[in-house]
Short mmCIF file of C-alpha atoms in Angstrom, two decimals:
data_model
loop_
_atom_site.label_atom_id
_atom_site.label_comp_id
_atom_site.label_asym_id
_atom_site.label_seq_id
_atom_site.Cartn_x
_atom_site.Cartn_y
_atom_site.Cartn_z
CA MET A 295 -49.11 -7.66 -1.09
CA ASN A 296 -48.70 -9.40 2.45
CA LYS A 297 -45.83 -8.52 4.62
CA SER A 298 -43.70 -11.26 4.99
CA LYS A 299 -43.69 -10.84 0.74
CA LYS A 300 -42.60 -7.20 1.08
CA TRP A 301 -40.12 -8.02 4.37
CA MET A 302 -38.89 -10.46 1.61
CA ILE A 303 -38.14 -7.89 -1.45
CA PHE A 304 -36.99 -5.22 0.68
CA GLY A 305 -34.46 -7.95 2.03
CA LEU A 306 -33.13 -8.81 -1.46
CA VAL A 307 -32.75 -5.28 -2.31
CA PHE A 308 -30.81 -4.57 0.94
CA ALA A 309 -28.40 -7.21 0.24
CA GLY A 310 -28.30 -6.58 -3.51
CA PHE A 311 -27.17 -3.24 -2.36
CA VAL A 312 -24.38 -3.92 0.41
CA PHE A 313 -23.19 -6.55 -2.08
CA MET A 314 -22.60 -3.66 -4.66
CA MET A 315 -21.20 -1.32 -2.23
CA TYR A 316 -18.87 -4.36 -1.49
CA TYR A 317 -17.71 -4.79 -5.12
CA LEU A 318 -17.22 -0.87 -5.79
CA TYR A 319 -15.21 -0.73 -2.65
CA ASN A 320 -12.68 -3.18 -3.34
CA ASN A 321 -12.49 -2.17 -7.06
CA LEU A 322 -11.97 1.41 -6.22
CA ASN A 323 -9.67 1.03 -3.58
CA SER A 324 -7.18 -1.51 -5.79
CA GLY A 325 -4.08 0.30 -6.64
CA GLN A 326 -2.70 0.54 -10.23
CA TYR A 327 0.68 -1.52 -8.91
CA ASP A 328 -0.78 -4.65 -6.28
CA GLU A 329 0.45 -6.82 -8.33
CA PHE A 330 4.20 -4.58 -8.15
CA ALA A 331 4.02 -4.17 -4.24
CA GLN A 332 2.94 -7.51 -3.45
CA CYS A 333 6.31 -9.01 -5.02
CA LEU A 334 8.47 -6.75 -3.56
CA THR A 335 6.77 -7.37 -0.46
CA GLU A 336 7.30 -11.25 -0.97
CA ASN A 337 10.73 -10.04 -1.85
CA GLY A 338 11.83 -9.04 1.34
CA VAL A 339 11.99 -5.40 -0.12
CA LYS A 340 10.97 -2.87 2.38
CA MET A 341 10.84 1.23 2.66
CA TYR A 342 12.10 3.05 5.77
CA GLY A 343 11.13 6.68 5.87
CA ALA A 344 9.65 9.09 8.24
CA TYR A 345 6.07 10.80 8.03
CA TRP A 346 7.61 14.29 7.44
CA CYS A 347 9.77 13.17 4.81
CA PRO A 348 8.82 15.16 1.41
CA HIS A 349 10.77 12.08 -0.27
CA CYS A 350 9.47 9.18 1.18
CA ASN A 351 5.63 10.82 0.90
CA GLU A 352 6.90 10.93 -2.75
CA GLN A 353 7.49 8.04 -3.24
CA LYS A 354 4.15 6.69 -1.56
CA LYS A 355 2.29 8.94 -4.01
CA MET A 356 4.08 7.12 -7.02
CA PHE A 357 2.73 4.02 -5.61
CA GLY A 358 -1.05 5.35 -5.20
CA ASN A 359 -3.36 2.59 -3.11
CA SER A 360 -0.46 0.07 -3.73
CA TRP A 361 1.11 1.47 -1.17
CA ASP A 362 -0.45 -0.49 1.22
CA TYR A 363 0.85 -3.44 -0.39
CA VAL A 364 4.54 -2.35 0.33
CA GLU A 365 6.48 -3.47 3.75
CA TYR A 366 7.38 -0.13 5.10
CA ILE A 367 8.99 1.10 8.40
CA GLU A 368 8.48 4.06 10.12
CA CYS A 369 11.22 5.51 11.97
CA SER A 370 10.60 8.60 13.22
CA LEU A 371 8.92 9.49 16.59
CA PRO A 372 5.65 11.23 16.99
CA ASN A 373 7.19 14.90 17.35
CA ALA A 374 9.62 14.31 14.30
CA ALA A 375 12.73 14.45 17.80
CA GLY A 376 14.32 11.45 16.80
CA GLN A 377 14.49 8.30 15.43
CA ASN A 378 13.10 4.98 16.76
CA ASP A 379 15.52 2.11 17.92
CA VAL A 380 13.98 -0.75 15.23
CA CYS A 381 15.85 2.41 12.83
CA ASN A 382 18.46 3.07 14.82
CA VAL A 383 19.50 -0.52 15.15
CA ALA A 384 19.03 -0.85 11.24
CA GLY A 385 21.40 1.31 10.97
CA ILE A 386 19.10 3.63 8.66
CA SER A 387 20.71 7.01 8.34
CA GLY A 388 18.90 8.46 5.58
CA TYR A 389 15.21 8.69 4.22
CA PRO A 390 14.04 6.76 1.91
CA THR A 391 16.46 3.60 2.60
CA TRP A 392 14.94 0.80 1.00
CA GLU A 393 16.37 -2.38 1.76
CA LEU A 394 16.15 -5.05 -0.78
CA GLY A 395 15.99 -9.19 0.05
CA ASN A 396 19.44 -9.50 -0.18
CA GLY A 397 20.43 -6.53 2.13
CA THR A 398 21.61 -3.93 -0.23
CA ARG A 399 20.27 -0.91 0.37
CA LEU A 400 19.51 2.30 -1.74
CA GLN A 401 18.50 5.56 -0.31
CA GLY A 402 16.42 8.31 -1.91
CA THR A 403 13.80 8.27 -4.20
CA GLN A 404 13.23 5.24 -6.60
CA THR A 405 11.85 4.92 -9.66
CA PHE A 406 9.77 1.52 -10.46
CA GLU A 407 12.76 0.62 -13.18
CA THR A 408 15.32 0.55 -10.82
CA LEU A 409 13.19 -1.59 -7.95
CA SER A 410 11.84 -4.05 -10.70
CA GLN A 411 15.58 -4.58 -12.29
CA LEU A 412 17.27 -5.14 -8.76
CA THR A 413 14.24 -7.60 -7.70
CA ASN A 414 13.01 -9.13 -10.91
CA CYS A 415 9.46 -7.82 -10.09
CA PRO A 416 7.69 -6.79 -13.03
CA ILE A 417 5.75 -3.33 -13.03
CA SER A 418 2.60 -5.09 -14.00
CA SER A 419 -0.04 -1.89 -13.88
CA GLN A 420 -3.68 -3.52 -13.87
CA SER A 421 -6.64 -0.38 -15.65
#
């Protein structure tokens, strides 16, 4: 086999490997509740929270990898010594605070059912 054929075979194998890794990465990183989280964000829903807040972290864990699609506003200063100006201006007084597209606010950890009922976003679970 000549050199150019070896390089062509190597190139095809390498391209196949890159494609397979890309496919696996996208499938493994997709979340179970992507459509639900995207719907919330598309409907103007956002969550205000703090990195040190156990209830906020619990809420994030409920969404799993789908959390990436939720609009999240971090309120804490880096040293946890207060609240940033964005959240002060918004009048946030507790975490988590969910703000719905119509301006309604909910404090505390919310169930998917509650968020779904108030936003008309169906809880779809991809397998």
